[in-house]
Short mmCIF file of C-alpha atoms in Angstrom, two decimals:
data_model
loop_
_atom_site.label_atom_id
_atom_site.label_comp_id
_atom_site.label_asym_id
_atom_site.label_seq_id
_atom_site.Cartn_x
_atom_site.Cartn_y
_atom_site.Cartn_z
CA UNK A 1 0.00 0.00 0.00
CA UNK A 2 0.63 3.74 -0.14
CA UNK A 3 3.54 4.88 2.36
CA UNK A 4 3.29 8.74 3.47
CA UNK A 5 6.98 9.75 5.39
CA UNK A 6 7.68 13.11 6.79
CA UNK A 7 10.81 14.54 7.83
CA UNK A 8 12.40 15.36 9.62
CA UNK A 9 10.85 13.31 12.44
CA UNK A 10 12.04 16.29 15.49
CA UNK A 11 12.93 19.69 14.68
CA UNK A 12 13.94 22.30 17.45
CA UNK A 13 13.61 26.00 16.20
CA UNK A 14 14.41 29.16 18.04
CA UNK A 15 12.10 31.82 17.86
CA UNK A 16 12.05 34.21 14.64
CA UNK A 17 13.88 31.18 12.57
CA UNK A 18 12.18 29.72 9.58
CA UNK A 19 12.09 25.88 8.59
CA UNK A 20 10.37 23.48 6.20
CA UNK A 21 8.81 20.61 6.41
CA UNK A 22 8.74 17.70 3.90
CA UNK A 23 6.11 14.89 3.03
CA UNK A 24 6.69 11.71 0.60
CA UNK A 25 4.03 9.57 -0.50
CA UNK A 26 5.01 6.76 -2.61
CA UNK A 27 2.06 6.53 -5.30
CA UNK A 28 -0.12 9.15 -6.99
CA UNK A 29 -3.23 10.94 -4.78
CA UNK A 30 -6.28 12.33 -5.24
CA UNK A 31 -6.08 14.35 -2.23
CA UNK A 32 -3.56 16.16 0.05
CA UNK A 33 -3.77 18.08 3.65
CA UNK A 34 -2.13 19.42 6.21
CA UNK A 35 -2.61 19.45 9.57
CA UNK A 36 -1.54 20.85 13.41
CA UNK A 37 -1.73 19.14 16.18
CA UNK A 38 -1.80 20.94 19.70
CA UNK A 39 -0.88 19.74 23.00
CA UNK A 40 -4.49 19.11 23.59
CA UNK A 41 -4.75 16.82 20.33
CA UNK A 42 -6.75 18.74 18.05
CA UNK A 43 -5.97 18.02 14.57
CA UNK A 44 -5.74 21.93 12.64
CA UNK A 45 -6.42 22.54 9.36
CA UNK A 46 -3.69 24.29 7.77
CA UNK A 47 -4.27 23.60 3.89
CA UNK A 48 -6.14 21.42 1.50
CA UNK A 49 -3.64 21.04 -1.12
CA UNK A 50 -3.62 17.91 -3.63
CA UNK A 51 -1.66 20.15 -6.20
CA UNK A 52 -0.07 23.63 -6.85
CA UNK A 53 1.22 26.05 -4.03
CA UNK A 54 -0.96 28.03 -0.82
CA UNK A 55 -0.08 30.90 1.34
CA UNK A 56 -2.05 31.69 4.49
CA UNK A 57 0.10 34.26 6.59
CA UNK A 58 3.22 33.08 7.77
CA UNK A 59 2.73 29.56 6.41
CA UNK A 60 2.79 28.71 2.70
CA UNK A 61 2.27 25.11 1.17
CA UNK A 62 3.94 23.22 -2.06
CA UNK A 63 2.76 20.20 -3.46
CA UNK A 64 4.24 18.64 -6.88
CA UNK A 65 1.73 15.59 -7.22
CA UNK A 66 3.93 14.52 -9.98
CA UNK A 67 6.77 13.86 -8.01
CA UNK A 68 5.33 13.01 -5.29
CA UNK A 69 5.95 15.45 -2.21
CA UNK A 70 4.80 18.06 -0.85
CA UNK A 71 6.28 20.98 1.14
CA UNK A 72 5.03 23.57 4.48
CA UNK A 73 7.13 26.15 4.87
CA UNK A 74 7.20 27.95 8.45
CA UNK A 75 8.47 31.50 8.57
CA UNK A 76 9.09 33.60 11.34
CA UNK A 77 8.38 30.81 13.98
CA UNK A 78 6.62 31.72 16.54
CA UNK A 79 6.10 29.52 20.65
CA UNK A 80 2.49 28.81 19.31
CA UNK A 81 3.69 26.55 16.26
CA UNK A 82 4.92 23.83 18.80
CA UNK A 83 3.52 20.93 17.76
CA UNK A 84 3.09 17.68 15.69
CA UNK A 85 2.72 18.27 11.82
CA UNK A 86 0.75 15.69 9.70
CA UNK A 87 0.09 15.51 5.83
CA UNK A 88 -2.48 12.92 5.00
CA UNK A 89 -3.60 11.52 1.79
CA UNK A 90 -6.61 10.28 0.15
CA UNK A 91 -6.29 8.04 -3.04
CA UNK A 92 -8.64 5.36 -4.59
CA UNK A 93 -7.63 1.83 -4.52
CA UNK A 94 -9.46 -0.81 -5.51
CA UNK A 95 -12.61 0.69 -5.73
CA UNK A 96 -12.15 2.45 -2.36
CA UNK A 97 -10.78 5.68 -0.78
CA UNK A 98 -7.70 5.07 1.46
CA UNK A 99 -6.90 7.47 4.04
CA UNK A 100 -3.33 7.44 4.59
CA UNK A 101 -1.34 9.94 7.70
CA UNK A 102 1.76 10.74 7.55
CA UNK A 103 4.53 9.79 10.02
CA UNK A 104 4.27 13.27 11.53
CA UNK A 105 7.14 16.21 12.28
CA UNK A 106 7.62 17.17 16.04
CA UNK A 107 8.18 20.63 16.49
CA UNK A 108 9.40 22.54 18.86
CA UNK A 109 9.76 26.40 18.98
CA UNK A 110 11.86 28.08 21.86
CA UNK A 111 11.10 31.63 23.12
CA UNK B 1 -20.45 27.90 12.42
CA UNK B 2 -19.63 25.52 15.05
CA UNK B 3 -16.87 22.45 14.77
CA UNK B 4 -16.83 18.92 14.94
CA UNK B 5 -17.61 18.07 18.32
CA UNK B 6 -17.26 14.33 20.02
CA UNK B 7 -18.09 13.35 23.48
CA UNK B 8 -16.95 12.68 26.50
CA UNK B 9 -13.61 14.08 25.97
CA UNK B 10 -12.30 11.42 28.49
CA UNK B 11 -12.86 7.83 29.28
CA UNK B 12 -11.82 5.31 31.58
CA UNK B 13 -13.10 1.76 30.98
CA UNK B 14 -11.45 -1.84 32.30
CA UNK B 15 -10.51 -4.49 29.79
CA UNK B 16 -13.80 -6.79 28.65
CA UNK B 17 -16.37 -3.62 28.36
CA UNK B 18 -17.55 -1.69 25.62
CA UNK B 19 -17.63 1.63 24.89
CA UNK B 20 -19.94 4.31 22.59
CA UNK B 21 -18.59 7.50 21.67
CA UNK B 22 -20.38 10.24 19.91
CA UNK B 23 -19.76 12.66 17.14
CA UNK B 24 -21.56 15.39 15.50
CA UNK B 25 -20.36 16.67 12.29
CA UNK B 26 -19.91 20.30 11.42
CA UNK B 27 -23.80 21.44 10.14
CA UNK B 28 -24.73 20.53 6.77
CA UNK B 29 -21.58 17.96 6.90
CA UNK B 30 -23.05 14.47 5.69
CA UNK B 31 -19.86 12.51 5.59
CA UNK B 32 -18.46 11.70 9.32
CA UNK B 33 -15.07 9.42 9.27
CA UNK B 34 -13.55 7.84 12.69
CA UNK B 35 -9.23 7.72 13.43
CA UNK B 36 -7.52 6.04 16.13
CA UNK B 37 -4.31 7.73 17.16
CA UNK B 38 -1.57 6.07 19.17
CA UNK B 39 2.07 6.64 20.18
CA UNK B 40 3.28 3.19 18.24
CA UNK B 41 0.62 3.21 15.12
CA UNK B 42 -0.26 7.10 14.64
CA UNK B 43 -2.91 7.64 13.25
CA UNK B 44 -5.14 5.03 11.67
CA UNK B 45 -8.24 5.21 9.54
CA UNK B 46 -11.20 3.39 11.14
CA UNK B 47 -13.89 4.14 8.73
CA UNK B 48 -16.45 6.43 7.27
CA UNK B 49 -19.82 7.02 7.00
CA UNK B 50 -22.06 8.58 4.74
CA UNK B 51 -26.14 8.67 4.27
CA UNK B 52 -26.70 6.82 7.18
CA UNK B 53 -23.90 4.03 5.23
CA UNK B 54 -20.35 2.39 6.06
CA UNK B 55 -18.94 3.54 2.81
CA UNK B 56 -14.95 2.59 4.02
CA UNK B 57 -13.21 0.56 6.15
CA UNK B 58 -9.83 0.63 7.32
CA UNK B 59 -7.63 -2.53 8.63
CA UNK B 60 -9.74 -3.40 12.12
CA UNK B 61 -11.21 -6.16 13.65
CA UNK B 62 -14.64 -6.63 13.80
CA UNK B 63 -14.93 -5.22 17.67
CA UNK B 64 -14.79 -1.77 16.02
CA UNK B 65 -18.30 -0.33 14.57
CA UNK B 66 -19.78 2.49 14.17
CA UNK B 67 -23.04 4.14 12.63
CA UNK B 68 -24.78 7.62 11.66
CA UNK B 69 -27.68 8.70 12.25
CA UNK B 70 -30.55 10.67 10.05
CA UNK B 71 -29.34 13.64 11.35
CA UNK B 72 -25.43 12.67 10.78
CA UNK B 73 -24.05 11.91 13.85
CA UNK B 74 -22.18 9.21 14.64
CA UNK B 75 -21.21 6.83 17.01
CA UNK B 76 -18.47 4.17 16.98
CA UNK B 77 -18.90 1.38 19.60
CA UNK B 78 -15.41 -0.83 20.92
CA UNK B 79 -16.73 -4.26 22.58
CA UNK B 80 -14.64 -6.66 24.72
CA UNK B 81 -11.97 -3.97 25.25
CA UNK B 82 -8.33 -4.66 25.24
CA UNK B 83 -5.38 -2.41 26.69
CA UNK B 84 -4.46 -1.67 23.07
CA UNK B 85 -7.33 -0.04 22.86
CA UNK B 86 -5.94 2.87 24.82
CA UNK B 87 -5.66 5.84 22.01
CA UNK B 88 -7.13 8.96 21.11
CA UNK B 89 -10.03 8.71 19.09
CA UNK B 90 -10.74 11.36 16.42
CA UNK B 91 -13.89 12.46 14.28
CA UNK B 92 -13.82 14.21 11.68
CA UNK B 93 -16.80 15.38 9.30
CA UNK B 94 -16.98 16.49 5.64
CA UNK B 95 -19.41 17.69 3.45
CA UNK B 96 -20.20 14.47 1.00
CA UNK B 97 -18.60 11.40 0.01
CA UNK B 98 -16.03 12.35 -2.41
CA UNK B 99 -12.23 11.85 -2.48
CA UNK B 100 -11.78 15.59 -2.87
CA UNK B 101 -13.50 16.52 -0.19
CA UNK B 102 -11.63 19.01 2.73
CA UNK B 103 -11.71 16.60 6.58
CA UNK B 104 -12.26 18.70 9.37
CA UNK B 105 -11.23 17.15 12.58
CA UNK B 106 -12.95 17.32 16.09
CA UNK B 107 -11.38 17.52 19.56
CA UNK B 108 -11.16 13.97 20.25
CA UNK B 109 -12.07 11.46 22.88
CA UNK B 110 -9.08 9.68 24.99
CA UNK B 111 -10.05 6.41 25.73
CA UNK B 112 -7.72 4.53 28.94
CA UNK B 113 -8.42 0.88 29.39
CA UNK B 114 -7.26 -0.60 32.51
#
């Protein structure tokens, strides 16, 4: 089946610095998001992207379906973007959606 | 408009019972899907519903279930509990049955089993 990996797997920013974060899936999709989770566990939407690139303040999205990644781009990281990063995909297989999550990227932001 | 919202929040149950928890999809959200989240599996697609109808299933044995209702809630029932059972549970609702379809994800429900 489909495998979805992020990386990297732990990332430990300070304050004002800017990263990105990377997902792989290793077959075509029909559908791509990206999520925050918060200390509490609530999953965040931060974009609905299957294709093409996003910007929503400080955050921006990239995904190239055709080569199958896709890119989040943090700038100006702030205490409040701590957190666990997931991309999930949807794609059909064998006459059925499959809901895949990503491995996840554990941030951490330091004041 | 309000979220996705699933209760209880928290749950303590003993291995051997069942449990029921409840989600109610964003309004005017027909499509309702279940995940379990743990520190060893992540998360994990459980299934989906849509017009009252399992339309997916992910990879779990039969003890898992759920259903919707007319109105589109849901509930997903464990029985004869097991200590692996111990994850987060998440909801999340979208408007219709289709692949392209935006998931938006409620608060969750912890589930311990002693």
């Amino acid at each position: 089946g489909i495998q979805v990996e992020q990386s990297p797997p732990d990332l430990i920013l300070q304050e004002g610095a800017n990263s990105t974060l990377r997902c792989n899936f290793s077959d075509s999709v029909n559908n791509l998001q990206w999520f925050h989770q918060n200390p509490w566990g609530q999953l965040i939407n931060l974009f609905y992207i299957p294709s093409g690139t996003k910007q929503n303040g400080r955050l921006s999205a990239t995904t190239v379906a055709t080569e199958r990644y896709s890119l989040l781009y943090i700038s100006s990281s702030q205490t409040t973007d701590s957190g666990v990063y997931f991309c999930a995909v949807k794609r059909v297989d064998s006459g059925t959606y499959k809901y895949i999550f990503g491995t996840g990227t554990r941030l951490k932001v330091l004041a | 408009k309000a979220g996705v919202t699933q209760t209880p929040r928290y749950l303590i149950k003993t291995r051997g019972q069942q449990v029921t928890l409840s989600c109610s999809p964003i309004s005017g959200h027909r499509s309702v899907s279940w995940y379990q989240q743990t520190p060893g599996q992540g998360l994990q697609f459980l299934f989906e519903y849509f017009s009252e109808t399992q339309r997916n299933k992910g990879n779990f044995p039969g003890r898992f279930s759920g259903r919707q209702f007319s109105n589109s809630r849901s509930e997903m029932n464990v029985s004869t509990l097991e200590l692996g059972d111990s994850a987060l549970y998440l909801c999340a609702s979208s408007p219709r049955q289709s692949i392209y379809n935006e998931q938006f994800f409620g608060p969750g429900t912890r589930l311990t089993v002693l």
